[in-house]
Amino acid sequence: MLRAQDDLVKSFASCAGRYSAEMEHAWLINDPKAEDLELRRSGFVELLEATTTAANAQFVLHHRINTKHAHARLLQTASFHSDTDESVTARKLALRLLEQCELLILGGA
């Protein structure tokens, strides 16, 4: 049972990181969805804070930051890469990862 809880905390950390990257990217490109992304991010941060313990706090922070950086690279590729195939592939992957996050929220996707 503890393993399932660890997986859930890791998922919340991943989603908080992904939505942080999405929000910051939206700010960068002046996307009006930035406010909605910030709300989604806040929701995952709250879930993460509720499930983080002193024992896993360092791992959670590390995982959240690494996921944010990886997702930011996807978004940069999606928006700025000169190869259209690379851009499309990166955006599809970023969207698929966000869809997985939405499945964690009741009434999400």
PDB file of N, CA and C in Angstrom:
ATOM      1  N   MET A   1       0.824  -1.199   0.000  1.00  0.00           N
ATOM      2  CA  MET A   1       0.000   0.000   0.000  1.00  0.00           C
ATOM      3  C   MET A   1       0.864   1.258   0.000  1.00  0.00           C
ATOM      4  N   LEU A   2       1.969   1.205   0.696  1.00  0.00           N
ATOM      5  CA  LEU A   2       2.857   2.359   0.735  1.00  0.00           C
ATOM      6  C   LEU A   2       3.387   2.668  -0.657  1.00  0.00           C
ATOM      7  N   ARG A   3       3.627   1.661  -1.467  1.00  0.00           N
ATOM      8  CA  ARG A   3       4.143   1.850  -2.819  1.00  0.00           C
ATOM      9  C   ARG A   3       3.153   2.641  -3.674  1.00  0.00           C
ATOM     10  N   ALA A   4       1.882   2.345  -3.585  1.00  0.00           N
ATOM     11  CA  ALA A   4       0.866   3.071  -4.343  1.00  0.00           C
ATOM     12  C   ALA A   4       0.847   4.542  -3.938  1.00  0.00           C
ATOM     13  N   GLN A   5       1.015   4.809  -2.646  1.00  0.00           N
ATOM     14  CA  GLN A   5       1.052   6.191  -2.174  1.00  0.00           C
ATOM     15  C   GLN A   5       2.282   6.905  -2.722  1.00  0.00           C
ATOM     16  N   ASP A   6       3.426   6.229  -2.752  1.00  0.00           N
ATOM     17  CA  ASP A   6       4.644   6.816  -3.315  1.00  0.00           C
ATOM     18  C   ASP A   6       4.464   7.154  -4.785  1.00  0.00           C
ATOM     19  N   ASP A   7       3.810   6.253  -5.525  1.00  0.00           N
ATOM     20  CA  ASP A   7       3.552   6.500  -6.944  1.00  0.00           C
ATOM     21  C   ASP A   7       2.642   7.716  -7.124  1.00  0.00           C
ATOM     22  N   LEU A   8       1.657   7.867  -6.261  1.00  0.00           N
ATOM     23  CA  LEU A   8       0.744   8.999  -6.352  1.00  0.00           C
ATOM     24  C   LEU A   8       1.467  10.310  -6.065  1.00  0.00           C
ATOM     25  N   VAL A   9       2.318  10.315  -5.053  1.00  0.00           N
ATOM     26  CA  VAL A   9       3.104  11.515  -4.729  1.00  0.00           C
ATOM     27  C   VAL A   9       4.011  11.864  -5.903  1.00  0.00           C
ATOM     28  N   LYS A  10       4.645  10.857  -6.501  1.00  0.00           N
ATOM     29  CA  LYS A  10       5.510  11.088  -7.658  1.00  0.00           C
ATOM     30  C   LYS A  10       4.701  11.656  -8.823  1.00  0.00           C
ATOM     31  N   SER A  11       3.496  11.154  -9.026  1.00  0.00           N
ATOM     32  CA  SER A  11       2.634  11.676 -10.090  1.00  0.00           C
ATOM     33  C   SER A  11       2.251  13.127  -9.824  1.00  0.00           C
ATOM     34  N   PHE A  12       1.908  13.450  -8.588  1.00  0.00           N
ATOM     35  CA  PHE A  12       1.570  14.835  -8.243  1.00  0.00           C
ATOM     36  C   PHE A  12       2.776  15.753  -8.466  1.00  0.00           C
ATOM     37  N   ALA A  13       3.969  15.285  -8.108  1.00  0.00           N
ATOM     38  CA  ALA A  13       5.180  16.074  -8.317  1.00  0.00           C
ATOM     39  C   ALA A  13       5.425  16.291  -9.806  1.00  0.00           C
ATOM     40  N   SER A  14       5.241  15.248 -10.599  1.00  0.00           N
ATOM     41  CA  SER A  14       5.412  15.367 -12.048  1.00  0.00           C
ATOM     42  C   SER A  14       4.446  16.391 -12.620  1.00  0.00           C
ATOM     43  N   CYS A  15       3.199  16.309 -12.213  1.00  0.00           N
ATOM     44  CA  CYS A  15       2.181  17.207 -12.757  1.00  0.00           C
ATOM     45  C   CYS A  15       2.399  18.650 -12.302  1.00  0.00           C
ATOM     46  N   ALA A  16       2.810  18.836 -11.073  1.00  0.00           N
ATOM     47  CA  ALA A  16       3.117  20.195 -10.606  1.00  0.00           C
ATOM     48  C   ALA A  16       4.266  20.771 -11.429  1.00  0.00           C
ATOM     49  N   GLY A  17       5.257  19.960 -11.720  1.00  0.00           N
ATOM     50  CA  GLY A  17       6.374  20.401 -12.547  1.00  0.00           C
ATOM     51  C   GLY A  17       5.953  20.693 -13.979  1.00  0.00           C
ATOM     52  N   ARG A  18       5.147  19.814 -14.546  1.00  0.00           N
ATOM     53  CA  ARG A  18       4.684  20.021 -15.923  1.00  0.00           C
ATOM     54  C   ARG A  18       3.860  21.300 -16.045  1.00  0.00           C
ATOM     55  N   TYR A  19       2.941  21.493 -15.108  1.00  0.00           N
ATOM     56  CA  TYR A  19       2.104  22.693 -15.179  1.00  0.00           C
ATOM     57  C   TYR A  19       2.905  23.958 -14.871  1.00  0.00           C
ATOM     58  N   SER A  20       3.949  23.858 -14.080  1.00  0.00           N
ATOM     59  CA  SER A  20       4.829  25.013 -13.879  1.00  0.00           C
ATOM     60  C   SER A  20       5.487  25.399 -15.200  1.00  0.00           C
ATOM     61  N   ALA A  21       5.976  24.395 -15.922  1.00  0.00           N
ATOM     62  CA  ALA A  21       6.603  24.657 -17.217  1.00  0.00           C
ATOM     63  C   ALA A  21       5.598  25.224 -18.209  1.00  0.00           C
ATOM     64  N   GLU A  22       4.400  24.657 -18.237  1.00  0.00           N
ATOM     65  CA  GLU A  22       3.359  25.149 -19.147  1.00  0.00           C
ATOM     66  C   GLU A  22       3.005  26.605 -18.833  1.00  0.00           C
ATOM     67  N   MET A  23       2.853  26.910 -17.551  1.00  0.00           N
ATOM     68  CA  MET A  23       2.500  28.264 -17.133  1.00  0.00           C
ATOM     69  C   MET A  23       3.591  29.253 -17.544  1.00  0.00           C
ATOM     70  N   GLU A  24       4.829  28.917 -17.261  1.00  0.00           N
ATOM     71  CA  GLU A  24       5.933  29.817 -17.597  1.00  0.00           C
ATOM     72  C   GLU A  24       6.079  29.978 -19.105  1.00  0.00           C
ATOM     73  N   HIS A  25       5.847  28.907 -19.850  1.00  0.00           N
ATOM     74  CA  HIS A  25       5.912  28.996 -21.306  1.00  0.00           C
ATOM     75  C   HIS A  25       4.781  29.894 -21.831  1.00  0.00           C
ATOM     76  N   ALA A  26       3.613  29.760 -21.235  1.00  0.00           N
ATOM     77  CA  ALA A  26       2.483  30.609 -21.636  1.00  0.00           C
ATOM     78  C   ALA A  26       2.798  32.075 -21.368  1.00  0.00           C
ATOM     79  N   TRP A  27       3.449  32.355 -20.250  1.00  0.00           N
ATOM     80  CA  TRP A  27       3.869  33.740 -19.976  1.00  0.00           C
ATOM     81  C   TRP A  27       4.825  34.213 -21.059  1.00  0.00           C
ATOM     82  N   LEU A  28       5.784  33.354 -21.415  1.00  0.00           N
ATOM     83  CA  LEU A  28       6.806  33.694 -22.399  1.00  0.00           C
ATOM     84  C   LEU A  28       6.196  34.078 -23.744  1.00  0.00           C
ATOM     85  N   ILE A  29       5.188  33.333 -24.173  1.00  0.00           N
ATOM     86  CA  ILE A  29       4.616  33.574 -25.496  1.00  0.00           C
ATOM     87  C   ILE A  29       3.315  34.381 -25.430  1.00  0.00           C
ATOM     88  N   ASN A  30       3.035  34.948 -24.271  1.00  0.00           N
ATOM     89  CA  ASN A  30       1.822  35.762 -24.074  1.00  0.00           C
ATOM     90  C   ASN A  30       0.543  35.006 -24.416  1.00  0.00           C
ATOM     91  N   ASP A  31       0.486  33.774 -23.984  1.00  0.00           N
ATOM     92  CA  ASP A  31      -0.692  32.933 -24.208  1.00  0.00           C
ATOM     93  C   ASP A  31      -1.744  33.264 -23.152  1.00  0.00           C
ATOM     94  N   PRO A  32      -2.966  33.573 -23.570  1.00  0.00           N
ATOM     95  CA  PRO A  32      -4.010  33.908 -22.596  1.00  0.00           C
ATOM     96  C   PRO A  32      -4.393  32.742 -21.680  1.00  0.00           C
ATOM     97  N   LYS A  33      -3.949  31.532 -21.992  1.00  0.00           N
ATOM     98  CA  LYS A  33      -4.238  30.377 -21.140  1.00  0.00           C
ATOM     99  C   LYS A  33      -3.371  30.332 -19.885  1.00  0.00           C
ATOM    100  N   ALA A  34      -2.465  31.279 -19.731  1.00  0.00           N
ATOM    101  CA  ALA A  34      -1.533  31.265 -18.597  1.00  0.00           C
ATOM    102  C   ALA A  34      -2.263  31.228 -17.261  1.00  0.00           C
ATOM    103  N   GLU A  35      -3.331  31.987 -17.141  1.00  0.00           N
ATOM    104  CA  GLU A  35      -4.067  32.026 -15.874  1.00  0.00           C
ATOM    105  C   GLU A  35      -4.703  30.676 -15.552  1.00  0.00           C
ATOM    106  N   ASP A  36      -5.286  30.027 -16.556  1.00  0.00           N
ATOM    107  CA  ASP A  36      -5.863  28.695 -16.342  1.00  0.00           C
ATOM    108  C   ASP A  36      -4.783  27.681 -15.969  1.00  0.00           C
ATOM    109  N   LEU A  37      -3.642  27.780 -16.623  1.00  0.00           N
ATOM    110  CA  LEU A  37      -2.533  26.876 -16.314  1.00  0.00           C
ATOM    111  C   LEU A  37      -2.032  27.105 -14.897  1.00  0.00           C
ATOM    112  N   GLU A  38      -2.019  28.347 -14.465  1.00  0.00           N
ATOM    113  CA  GLU A  38      -1.597  28.662 -13.102  1.00  0.00           C
ATOM    114  C   GLU A  38      -2.554  28.042 -12.080  1.00  0.00           C
ATOM    115  N   LEU A  39      -3.845  28.048 -12.377  1.00  0.00           N
ATOM    116  CA  LEU A  39      -4.825  27.420 -11.483  1.00  0.00           C
ATOM    117  C   LEU A  39      -4.616  25.914 -11.414  1.00  0.00           C
ATOM    118  N   ARG A  40      -4.364  25.283 -12.565  1.00  0.00           N
ATOM    119  CA  ARG A  40      -4.105  23.841 -12.587  1.00  0.00           C
ATOM    120  C   ARG A  40      -2.848  23.528 -11.781  1.00  0.00           C
ATOM    121  N   ARG A  41      -1.817  24.325 -11.987  1.00  0.00           N
ATOM    122  CA  ARG A  41      -0.567  24.138 -11.254  1.00  0.00           C
ATOM    123  C   ARG A  41      -0.811  24.240  -9.757  1.00  0.00           C
ATOM    124  N   SER A  42      -1.558  25.247  -9.349  1.00  0.00           N
ATOM    125  CA  SER A  42      -1.857  25.436  -7.923  1.00  0.00           C
ATOM    126  C   SER A  42      -2.574  24.229  -7.334  1.00  0.00           C
ATOM    127  N   GLY A  43      -3.485  23.664  -8.093  1.00  0.00           N
ATOM    128  CA  GLY A  43      -4.189  22.471  -7.622  1.00  0.00           C
ATOM    129  C   GLY A  43      -3.248  21.309  -7.386  1.00  0.00           C
ATOM    130  N   PHE A  44      -2.322  21.097  -8.309  1.00  0.00           N
ATOM    131  CA  PHE A  44      -1.360  20.003  -8.132  1.00  0.00           C
ATOM    132  C   PHE A  44      -0.371  20.300  -7.009  1.00  0.00           C
ATOM    133  N   VAL A  45      -0.007  21.552  -6.830  1.00  0.00           N
ATOM    134  CA  VAL A  45       0.878  21.912  -5.721  1.00  0.00           C
ATOM    135  C   VAL A  45       0.181  21.611  -4.396  1.00  0.00           C
ATOM    136  N   GLU A  46      -1.099  21.925  -4.304  1.00  0.00           N
ATOM    137  CA  GLU A  46      -1.844  21.627  -3.073  1.00  0.00           C
ATOM    138  C   GLU A  46      -1.902  20.127  -2.815  1.00  0.00           C
ATOM    139  N   LEU A  47      -2.179  19.344  -3.857  1.00  0.00           N
ATOM    140  CA  LEU A  47      -2.196  17.890  -3.699  1.00  0.00           C
ATOM    141  C   LEU A  47      -0.819  17.376  -3.281  1.00  0.00           C
ATOM    142  N   LEU A  48       0.206  17.938  -3.880  1.00  0.00           N
ATOM    143  CA  LEU A  48       1.569  17.526  -3.553  1.00  0.00           C
ATOM    144  C   LEU A  48       1.918  17.863  -2.113  1.00  0.00           C
ATOM    145  N   GLU A  49       1.583  19.064  -1.679  1.00  0.00           N
ATOM    146  CA  GLU A  49       1.863  19.458  -0.298  1.00  0.00           C
ATOM    147  C   GLU A  49       1.114  18.576   0.699  1.00  0.00           C
ATOM    148  N   ALA A  50      -0.092  18.159   0.349  1.00  0.00           N
ATOM    149  CA  ALA A  50      -0.880  17.317   1.247  1.00  0.00           C
ATOM    150  C   ALA A  50      -0.330  15.897   1.356  1.00  0.00           C
ATOM    151  N   THR A  51       0.447  15.474   0.367  1.00  0.00           N
ATOM    152  CA  THR A  51       0.934  14.095   0.362  1.00  0.00           C
ATOM    153  C   THR A  51       2.444  13.979   0.592  1.00  0.00           C
ATOM    154  N   THR A  52       3.119  15.100   0.685  1.00  0.00           N
ATOM    155  CA  THR A  52       4.568  15.073   0.921  1.00  0.00           C
ATOM    156  C   THR A  52       4.849  14.950   2.416  1.00  0.00           C
ATOM    157  N   THR A  53       5.808  14.110   2.734  1.00  0.00           N
ATOM    158  CA  THR A  53       6.221  13.925   4.121  1.00  0.00           C
ATOM    159  C   THR A  53       7.668  14.387   4.282  1.00  0.00           C
ATOM    160  N   ALA A  54       8.110  14.467   5.498  1.00  0.00           N
ATOM    161  CA  ALA A  54       9.512  14.834   5.745  1.00  0.00           C
ATOM    162  C   ALA A  54      10.448  13.799   5.124  1.00  0.00           C
ATOM    163  N   ALA A  55      10.010  12.550   5.108  1.00  0.00           N
ATOM    164  CA  ALA A  55      10.850  11.477   4.579  1.00  0.00           C
ATOM    165  C   ALA A  55      11.035  11.544   3.065  1.00  0.00           C
ATOM    166  N   ASN A  56      10.035  12.081   2.344  1.00  0.00           N
ATOM    167  CA  ASN A  56      10.150  12.095   0.891  1.00  0.00           C
ATOM    168  C   ASN A  56      10.282  13.502   0.302  1.00  0.00           C
ATOM    169  N   ALA A  57      10.365  14.512   1.131  1.00  0.00           N
ATOM    170  CA  ALA A  57      10.358  15.901   0.665  1.00  0.00           C
ATOM    171  C   ALA A  57      11.496  16.206  -0.311  1.00  0.00           C
ATOM    172  N   GLN A  58      12.681  15.730  -0.034  1.00  0.00           N
ATOM    173  CA  GLN A  58      13.813  16.010  -0.913  1.00  0.00           C
ATOM    174  C   GLN A  58      13.611  15.354  -2.277  1.00  0.00           C
ATOM    175  N   PHE A  59      13.177  14.105  -2.270  1.00  0.00           N
ATOM    176  CA  PHE A  59      12.907  13.410  -3.535  1.00  0.00           C
ATOM    177  C   PHE A  59      11.819  14.136  -4.322  1.00  0.00           C
ATOM    178  N   VAL A  60      10.755  14.540  -3.637  1.00  0.00           N
ATOM    179  CA  VAL A  60       9.619  15.209  -4.284  1.00  0.00           C
ATOM    180  C   VAL A  60      10.078  16.487  -4.974  1.00  0.00           C
ATOM    181  N   LEU A  61      10.832  17.305  -4.273  1.00  0.00           N
ATOM    182  CA  LEU A  61      11.315  18.556  -4.855  1.00  0.00           C
ATOM    183  C   LEU A  61      12.218  18.284  -6.057  1.00  0.00           C
ATOM    184  N   HIS A  62      13.124  17.347  -5.914  1.00  0.00           N
ATOM    185  CA  HIS A  62      14.037  16.989  -7.001  1.00  0.00           C
ATOM    186  C   HIS A  62      13.260  16.508  -8.222  1.00  0.00           C
ATOM    187  N   HIS A  63      12.292  15.638  -8.004  1.00  0.00           N
ATOM    188  CA  HIS A  63      11.505  15.091  -9.110  1.00  0.00           C
ATOM    189  C   HIS A  63      10.672  16.182  -9.784  1.00  0.00           C
ATOM    190  N   ARG A  64      10.077  17.045  -8.989  1.00  0.00           N
ATOM    191  CA  ARG A  64       9.267  18.137  -9.538  1.00  0.00           C
ATOM    192  C   ARG A  64      10.112  19.064 -10.422  1.00  0.00           C
ATOM    193  N   ILE A  65      11.283  19.423  -9.947  1.00  0.00           N
ATOM    194  CA  ILE A  65      12.166  20.321 -10.717  1.00  0.00           C
ATOM    195  C   ILE A  65      12.652  19.642 -11.994  1.00  0.00           C
ATOM    196  N   ASN A  66      13.060  18.390 -11.905  1.00  0.00           N
ATOM    197  CA  ASN A  66      13.531  17.675 -13.099  1.00  0.00           C
ATOM    198  C   ASN A  66      12.424  17.529 -14.135  1.00  0.00           C
ATOM    199  N   THR A  67      11.222  17.243 -13.676  1.00  0.00           N
ATOM    200  CA  THR A  67      10.094  17.116 -14.596  1.00  0.00           C
ATOM    201  C   THR A  67       9.773  18.459 -15.245  1.00  0.00           C
ATOM    202  N   LYS A  68       9.836  19.529 -14.466  1.00  0.00           N
ATOM    203  CA  LYS A  68       9.588  20.863 -15.008  1.00  0.00           C
ATOM    204  C   LYS A  68      10.587  21.188 -16.112  1.00  0.00           C
ATOM    205  N   HIS A  69      11.855  20.911 -15.876  1.00  0.00           N
ATOM    206  CA  HIS A  69      12.891  21.213 -16.868  1.00  0.00           C
ATOM    207  C   HIS A  69      12.702  20.366 -18.131  1.00  0.00           C
ATOM    208  N   ALA A  70      12.373  19.110 -17.965  1.00  0.00           N
ATOM    209  CA  ALA A  70      12.157  18.238 -19.120  1.00  0.00           C
ATOM    210  C   ALA A  70      10.946  18.712 -19.927  1.00  0.00           C
ATOM    211  N   HIS A  71       9.892  19.096 -19.244  1.00  0.00           N
ATOM    212  CA  HIS A  71       8.693  19.560 -19.938  1.00  0.00           C
ATOM    213  C   HIS A  71       8.963  20.900 -20.627  1.00  0.00           C
ATOM    214  N   ALA A  72       9.727  21.758 -19.989  1.00  0.00           N
ATOM    215  CA  ALA A  72      10.087  23.046 -20.607  1.00  0.00           C
ATOM    216  C   ALA A  72      10.863  22.820 -21.905  1.00  0.00           C
ATOM    217  N   ARG A  73      11.750  21.827 -21.914  1.00  0.00           N
ATOM    218  CA  ARG A  73      12.493  21.516 -23.143  1.00  0.00           C
ATOM    219  C   ARG A  73      11.541  21.049 -24.246  1.00  0.00           C
ATOM    220  N   LEU A  74      10.543  20.247 -23.880  1.00  0.00           N
ATOM    221  CA  LEU A  74       9.539  19.834 -24.867  1.00  0.00           C
ATOM    222  C   LEU A  74       8.820  21.045 -25.450  1.00  0.00           C
ATOM    223  N   LEU A  75       8.418  21.958 -24.583  1.00  0.00           N
ATOM    224  CA  LEU A  75       7.691  23.139 -25.037  1.00  0.00           C
ATOM    225  C   LEU A  75       8.556  24.038 -25.907  1.00  0.00           C
ATOM    226  N   GLN A  76       9.820  24.150 -25.562  1.00  0.00           N
ATOM    227  CA  GLN A  76      10.743  24.939 -26.390  1.00  0.00           C
ATOM    228  C   GLN A  76      10.889  24.320 -27.773  1.00  0.00           C
ATOM    229  N   THR A  77      11.019  23.016 -27.806  1.00  0.00           N
ATOM    230  CA  THR A  77      11.101  22.317 -29.087  1.00  0.00           C
ATOM    231  C   THR A  77       9.808  22.498 -29.872  1.00  0.00           C
ATOM    232  N   ALA A  78       8.683  22.351 -29.199  1.00  0.00           N
ATOM    233  CA  ALA A  78       7.383  22.482 -29.861  1.00  0.00           C
ATOM    234  C   ALA A  78       7.183  23.867 -30.451  1.00  0.00           C
ATOM    235  N   SER A  79       7.655  24.879 -29.785  1.00  0.00           N
ATOM    236  CA  SER A  79       7.413  26.257 -30.221  1.00  0.00           C
ATOM    237  C   SER A  79       8.490  26.830 -31.130  1.00  0.00           C
ATOM    238  N   PHE A  80       9.728  26.389 -30.957  1.00  0.00           N
ATOM    239  CA  PHE A  80      10.816  27.101 -31.609  1.00  0.00           C
ATOM    240  C   PHE A  80      11.714  26.250 -32.516  1.00  0.00           C
ATOM    241  N   HIS A  81      11.509  24.948 -32.551  1.00  0.00           N
ATOM    242  CA  HIS A  81      12.386  24.102 -33.361  1.00  0.00           C
ATOM    243  C   HIS A  81      12.109  24.330 -34.847  1.00  0.00           C
ATOM    244  N   SER A  82      13.149  24.361 -35.640  1.00  0.00           N
ATOM    245  CA  SER A  82      12.992  24.616 -37.078  1.00  0.00           C
ATOM    246  C   SER A  82      12.441  23.410 -37.840  1.00  0.00           C
ATOM    247  N   ASP A  83      12.583  22.227 -37.279  1.00  0.00           N
ATOM    248  CA  ASP A  83      12.070  21.014 -37.914  1.00  0.00           C
ATOM    249  C   ASP A  83      10.612  20.819 -37.487  1.00  0.00           C
ATOM    250  N   THR A  84       9.707  20.920 -38.441  1.00  0.00           N
ATOM    251  CA  THR A  84       8.277  20.829 -38.145  1.00  0.00           C
ATOM    252  C   THR A  84       7.911  19.493 -37.512  1.00  0.00           C
ATOM    253  N   ASP A  85       8.502  18.408 -38.002  1.00  0.00           N
ATOM    254  CA  ASP A  85       8.213  17.088 -37.420  1.00  0.00           C
ATOM    255  C   ASP A  85       8.604  17.039 -35.948  1.00  0.00           C
ATOM    256  N   GLU A  86       9.767  17.588 -35.630  1.00  0.00           N
ATOM    257  CA  GLU A  86      10.219  17.634 -34.232  1.00  0.00           C
ATOM    258  C   GLU A  86       9.258  18.468 -33.389  1.00  0.00           C
ATOM    259  N   SER A  87       8.836  19.591 -33.920  1.00  0.00           N
ATOM    260  CA  SER A  87       7.913  20.479 -33.207  1.00  0.00           C
ATOM    261  C   SER A  87       6.593  19.778 -32.906  1.00  0.00           C
ATOM    262  N   VAL A  88       6.040  19.146 -33.909  1.00  0.00           N
ATOM    263  CA  VAL A  88       4.753  18.465 -33.749  1.00  0.00           C
ATOM    264  C   VAL A  88       4.864  17.312 -32.765  1.00  0.00           C
ATOM    265  N   THR A  89       5.922  16.545 -32.876  1.00  0.00           N
ATOM    266  CA  THR A  89       6.137  15.411 -31.970  1.00  0.00           C
ATOM    267  C   THR A  89       6.267  15.889 -30.525  1.00  0.00           C
ATOM    268  N   ALA A  90       7.021  16.943 -30.312  1.00  0.00           N
ATOM    269  CA  ALA A  90       7.209  17.473 -28.960  1.00  0.00           C
ATOM    270  C   ALA A  90       5.884  17.980 -28.383  1.00  0.00           C
ATOM    271  N   ARG A  91       5.107  18.687 -29.177  1.00  0.00           N
ATOM    272  CA  ARG A  91       3.828  19.210 -28.673  1.00  0.00           C
ATOM    273  C   ARG A  91       2.865  18.082 -28.345  1.00  0.00           C
ATOM    274  N   LYS A  92       2.814  17.058 -29.207  1.00  0.00           N
ATOM    275  CA  LYS A  92       1.935  15.913 -28.943  1.00  0.00           C
ATOM    276  C   LYS A  92       2.327  15.208 -27.644  1.00  0.00           C
ATOM    277  N   LEU A  93       3.623  15.040 -27.430  1.00  0.00           N
ATOM    278  CA  LEU A  93       4.078  14.395 -26.199  1.00  0.00           C
ATOM    279  C   LEU A  93       3.726  15.243 -24.984  1.00  0.00           C
ATOM    280  N   ALA A  94       3.951  16.550 -25.072  1.00  0.00           N
ATOM    281  CA  ALA A  94       3.619  17.441 -23.955  1.00  0.00           C
ATOM    282  C   ALA A  94       2.124  17.368 -23.641  1.00  0.00           C
ATOM    283  N   LEU A  95       1.296  17.362 -24.663  1.00  0.00           N
ATOM    284  CA  LEU A  95      -0.160  17.273 -24.454  1.00  0.00           C
ATOM    285  C   LEU A  95      -0.558  15.930 -23.851  1.00  0.00           C
ATOM    286  N   ARG A  96       0.069  14.866 -24.320  1.00  0.00           N
ATOM    287  CA  ARG A  96      -0.240  13.530 -23.781  1.00  0.00           C
ATOM    288  C   ARG A  96       0.132  13.444 -22.297  1.00  0.00           C
ATOM    289  N   LEU A  97       1.255  14.049 -21.927  1.00  0.00           N
ATOM    290  CA  LEU A  97       1.665  14.043 -20.519  1.00  0.00           C
ATOM    291  C   LEU A  97       0.689  14.850 -19.656  1.00  0.00           C
ATOM    292  N   LEU A  98       0.197  15.968 -20.185  1.00  0.00           N
ATOM    293  CA  LEU A  98      -0.799  16.754 -19.448  1.00  0.00           C
ATOM    294  C   LEU A  98      -2.116  16.005 -19.326  1.00  0.00           C
ATOM    295  N   GLU A  99      -2.485  15.264 -20.353  1.00  0.00           N
ATOM    296  CA  GLU A  99      -3.707  14.455 -20.288  1.00  0.00           C
ATOM    297  C   GLU A  99      -3.611  13.433 -19.165  1.00  0.00           C
ATOM    298  N   GLN A 100      -2.429  12.852 -18.967  1.00  0.00           N
ATOM    299  CA  GLN A 100      -2.235  11.907 -17.863  1.00  0.00           C
ATOM    300  C   GLN A 100      -2.446  12.600 -16.522  1.00  0.00           C
ATOM    301  N   CYS A 101      -2.009  13.854 -16.434  1.00  0.00           N
ATOM    302  CA  CYS A 101      -2.217  14.611 -15.203  1.00  0.00           C
ATOM    303  C   CYS A 101      -3.707  14.851 -14.971  1.00  0.00           C
ATOM    304  N   GLU A 102      -4.397  15.191 -16.028  1.00  0.00           N
ATOM    305  CA  GLU A 102      -5.826  15.482 -15.913  1.00  0.00           C
ATOM    306  C   GLU A 102      -6.610  14.263 -15.435  1.00  0.00           C
ATOM    307  N   LEU A 103      -6.137  13.083 -15.772  1.00  0.00           N
ATOM    308  CA  LEU A 103      -6.811  11.858 -15.333  1.00  0.00           C
ATOM    309  C   LEU A 103      -6.736  11.678 -13.815  1.00  0.00           C
ATOM    310  N   LEU A 104      -5.789  12.352 -13.187  1.00  0.00           N
ATOM    311  CA  LEU A 104      -5.645  12.252 -11.726  1.00  0.00           C
ATOM    312  C   LEU A 104      -6.677  13.102 -10.984  1.00  0.00           C
ATOM    313  N   ILE A 105      -7.289  14.024 -11.696  1.00  0.00           N
ATOM    314  CA  ILE A 105      -8.221  14.962 -11.065  1.00  0.00           C
ATOM    315  C   ILE A 105      -9.646  14.532 -11.381  1.00  0.00           C
ATOM    316  N   LEU A 106     -10.436  14.391 -10.353  1.00  0.00           N
ATOM    317  CA  LEU A 106     -11.835  14.044 -10.526  1.00  0.00           C
ATOM    318  C   LEU A 106     -12.502  15.109 -11.382  1.00  0.00           C
ATOM    319  N   GLY A 107     -13.121  14.692 -12.455  1.00  0.00           N
ATOM    320  CA  GLY A 107     -13.771  15.634 -13.356  1.00  0.00           C
ATOM    321  C   GLY A 107     -12.792  16.307 -14.290  1.00  0.00           C
ATOM    322  N   GLY A 108     -11.549  15.821 -14.350  1.00  0.00           N
ATOM    323  CA  GLY A 108     -10.515  16.414 -15.207  1.00  0.00           C
ATOM    324  C   GLY A 108     -10.822  16.228 -16.675  1.00  0.00           C
ATOM    325  N   ALA A 109     -10.067  15.374 -17.332  1.00  0.00           N
ATOM    326  CA  ALA A 109     -10.175  15.198 -18.785  1.00  0.00           C
ATOM    327  C   ALA A 109     -11.448  14.555 -19.228  1.00  0.00           C
TER     328      ALA A 109
END
